[in-house]
Amino acid sequence: MLLRCLCNFYFLQFFHEVVDGLCGHRQPRFQDYAKVWNIGEWFTVINSTQKVFKTAVKCNATTEQLLKVLDSVPTDYQKVILDCYNVRKDDIRRTLVENTAAISQAHLTDFDWKLKLAMASDKLASVHEPLLTLDLDLQEEQGKKSISVEMNEDELKRMITSLEAANKAVLQLKS
């Protein structure tokens, strides 16, 4: 395994630098480890190390679960990785949440809905179509913004299906 090339002193420093990089701070530099790995190995080690930390934090992994993932790593290195994980998991979680929240600056603060029955329109004398009016209040950096959407039954069903799919995706990410 590529991690076996690293001596114990640099091992602890390396993992904290990887977490620093994950959290948006100074990342480990290839020049500092060029004697240990070539450039291809370097990217493999960095990417897989970040993936282990991210996955462990997303899954809220216990020590036992993380040890199963690290079963191919020598025991003394496992301890260093676990120590780093236990000390820095809150930093990693905060960064992952901030990165997720940064996707959109707006968030829902309130909503209101009304169900109406359209009896007629300018083109038809008799429609009898239910319409839903959905008012969304969003908080953005510039202030509050209100959005009003009117949907017929088919549009409402499509929106509900989309929201259920989004909820399912979120639940899968949590588990």
mmCIF file of N, CA, C and O in Angstrom, residues 11 67 70-83:
data_model
loop_
_atom_site.group_PDB
_atom_site.id
_atom_site.type_symbol
_atom_site.label_atom_id
_atom_site.label_comp_id
_atom_site.label_asym_id
_atom_site.label_seq_id
_atom_site.Cartn_x
_atom_site.Cartn_y
_atom_site.Cartn_z
ATOM 1 N N PHE A 11 3.529 10.890 8.796
ATOM 2 C CA PHE A 11 2.205 10.293 8.643
ATOM 3 C C PHE A 11 1.146 11.138 9.346
ATOM 4 O O PHE A 11 0.127 11.486 8.754
ATOM 5 N N LEU A 67 -12.374 1.175 11.193
ATOM 6 C CA LEU A 67 -11.319 0.154 11.206
ATOM 7 C C LEU A 67 -11.548 -0.901 10.125
ATOM 8 O O LEU A 67 -10.588 -1.408 9.542
ATOM 9 N N LEU A 70 -10.237 0.451 7.009
ATOM 10 C CA LEU A 70 -8.781 0.577 7.053
ATOM 11 C C LEU A 70 -8.071 -0.750 7.316
ATOM 12 O O LEU A 70 -6.910 -0.752 7.720
ATOM 13 N N ASP A 71 -8.730 -1.861 7.067
ATOM 14 C CA ASP A 71 -8.144 -3.161 7.412
ATOM 15 C C ASP A 71 -6.843 -3.466 6.668
ATOM 16 O O ASP A 71 -6.013 -4.221 7.156
ATOM 17 N N SER A 72 -6.612 -2.840 5.512
ATOM 18 C CA SER A 72 -5.369 -3.099 4.768
ATOM 19 C C SER A 72 -4.229 -2.182 5.207
ATOM 20 O O SER A 72 -3.098 -2.350 4.765
ATOM 21 N N VAL A 73 -4.523 -1.237 6.083
ATOM 22 C CA VAL A 73 -3.515 -0.298 6.580
ATOM 23 C C VAL A 73 -2.875 -0.892 7.833
ATOM 24 O O VAL A 73 -3.573 -1.472 8.666
ATOM 25 N N PRO A 74 -1.546 -0.760 7.994
ATOM 26 C CA PRO A 74 -0.889 -1.270 9.202
ATOM 27 C C PRO A 74 -1.524 -0.694 10.473
ATOM 28 O O PRO A 74 -2.003 0.439 10.486
ATOM 29 N N THR A 75 -1.501 -1.477 11.530
ATOM 30 C CA THR A 75 -2.182 -1.133 12.778
ATOM 31 C C THR A 75 -1.731 0.200 13.366
ATOM 32 O O THR A 75 -2.563 0.987 13.813
ATOM 33 N N ASP A 76 -0.422 0.469 13.375
ATOM 34 C CA ASP A 76 0.042 1.729 13.964
ATOM 35 C C ASP A 76 -0.432 2.930 13.142
ATOM 36 O O ASP A 76 -0.715 3.993 13.687
ATOM 37 N N TYR A 77 -0.599 2.764 11.842
ATOM 38 C CA TYR A 77 -1.133 3.827 10.998
ATOM 39 C C TYR A 77 -2.636 3.993 11.221
ATOM 40 O O TYR A 77 -3.164 5.091 11.151
ATOM 41 N N GLN A 78 -3.329 2.896 11.483
ATOM 42 C CA GLN A 78 -4.766 2.969 11.751
ATOM 43 C C GLN A 78 -5.039 3.874 12.949
ATOM 44 O O GLN A 78 -5.975 4.672 12.939
ATOM 45 N N LYS A 79 -4.208 3.745 13.975
ATOM 46 C CA LYS A 79 -4.381 4.560 15.179
ATOM 47 C C LYS A 79 -4.228 6.044 14.858
ATOM 48 O O LYS A 79 -5.018 6.873 15.311
ATOM 49 N N VAL A 80 -3.254 6.377 14.040
ATOM 50 C CA VAL A 80 -3.032 7.772 13.665
ATOM 51 C C VAL A 80 -4.225 8.300 12.867
ATOM 52 O O VAL A 80 -4.700 9.414 13.094
ATOM 53 N N ILE A 81 -4.731 7.501 11.950
ATOM 54 C CA ILE A 81 -5.888 7.912 11.145
ATOM 55 C C ILE A 81 -7.120 8.090 12.039
ATOM 56 O O ILE A 81 -7.853 9.073 11.898
ATOM 57 N N LEU A 82 -7.343 7.166 12.948
ATOM 58 C CA LEU A 82 -8.481 7.278 13.869
ATOM 59 C C LEU A 82 -8.362 8.514 14.751
ATOM 60 O O LEU A 82 -9.357 9.213 14.983
ATOM 61 N N ASP A 83 -7.163 8.774 15.248
ATOM 62 C CA ASP A 83 -6.956 9.965 16.079
ATOM 63 C C ASP A 83 -7.272 11.231 15.282
ATOM 64 O O ASP A 83 -7.955 12.127 15.775
#
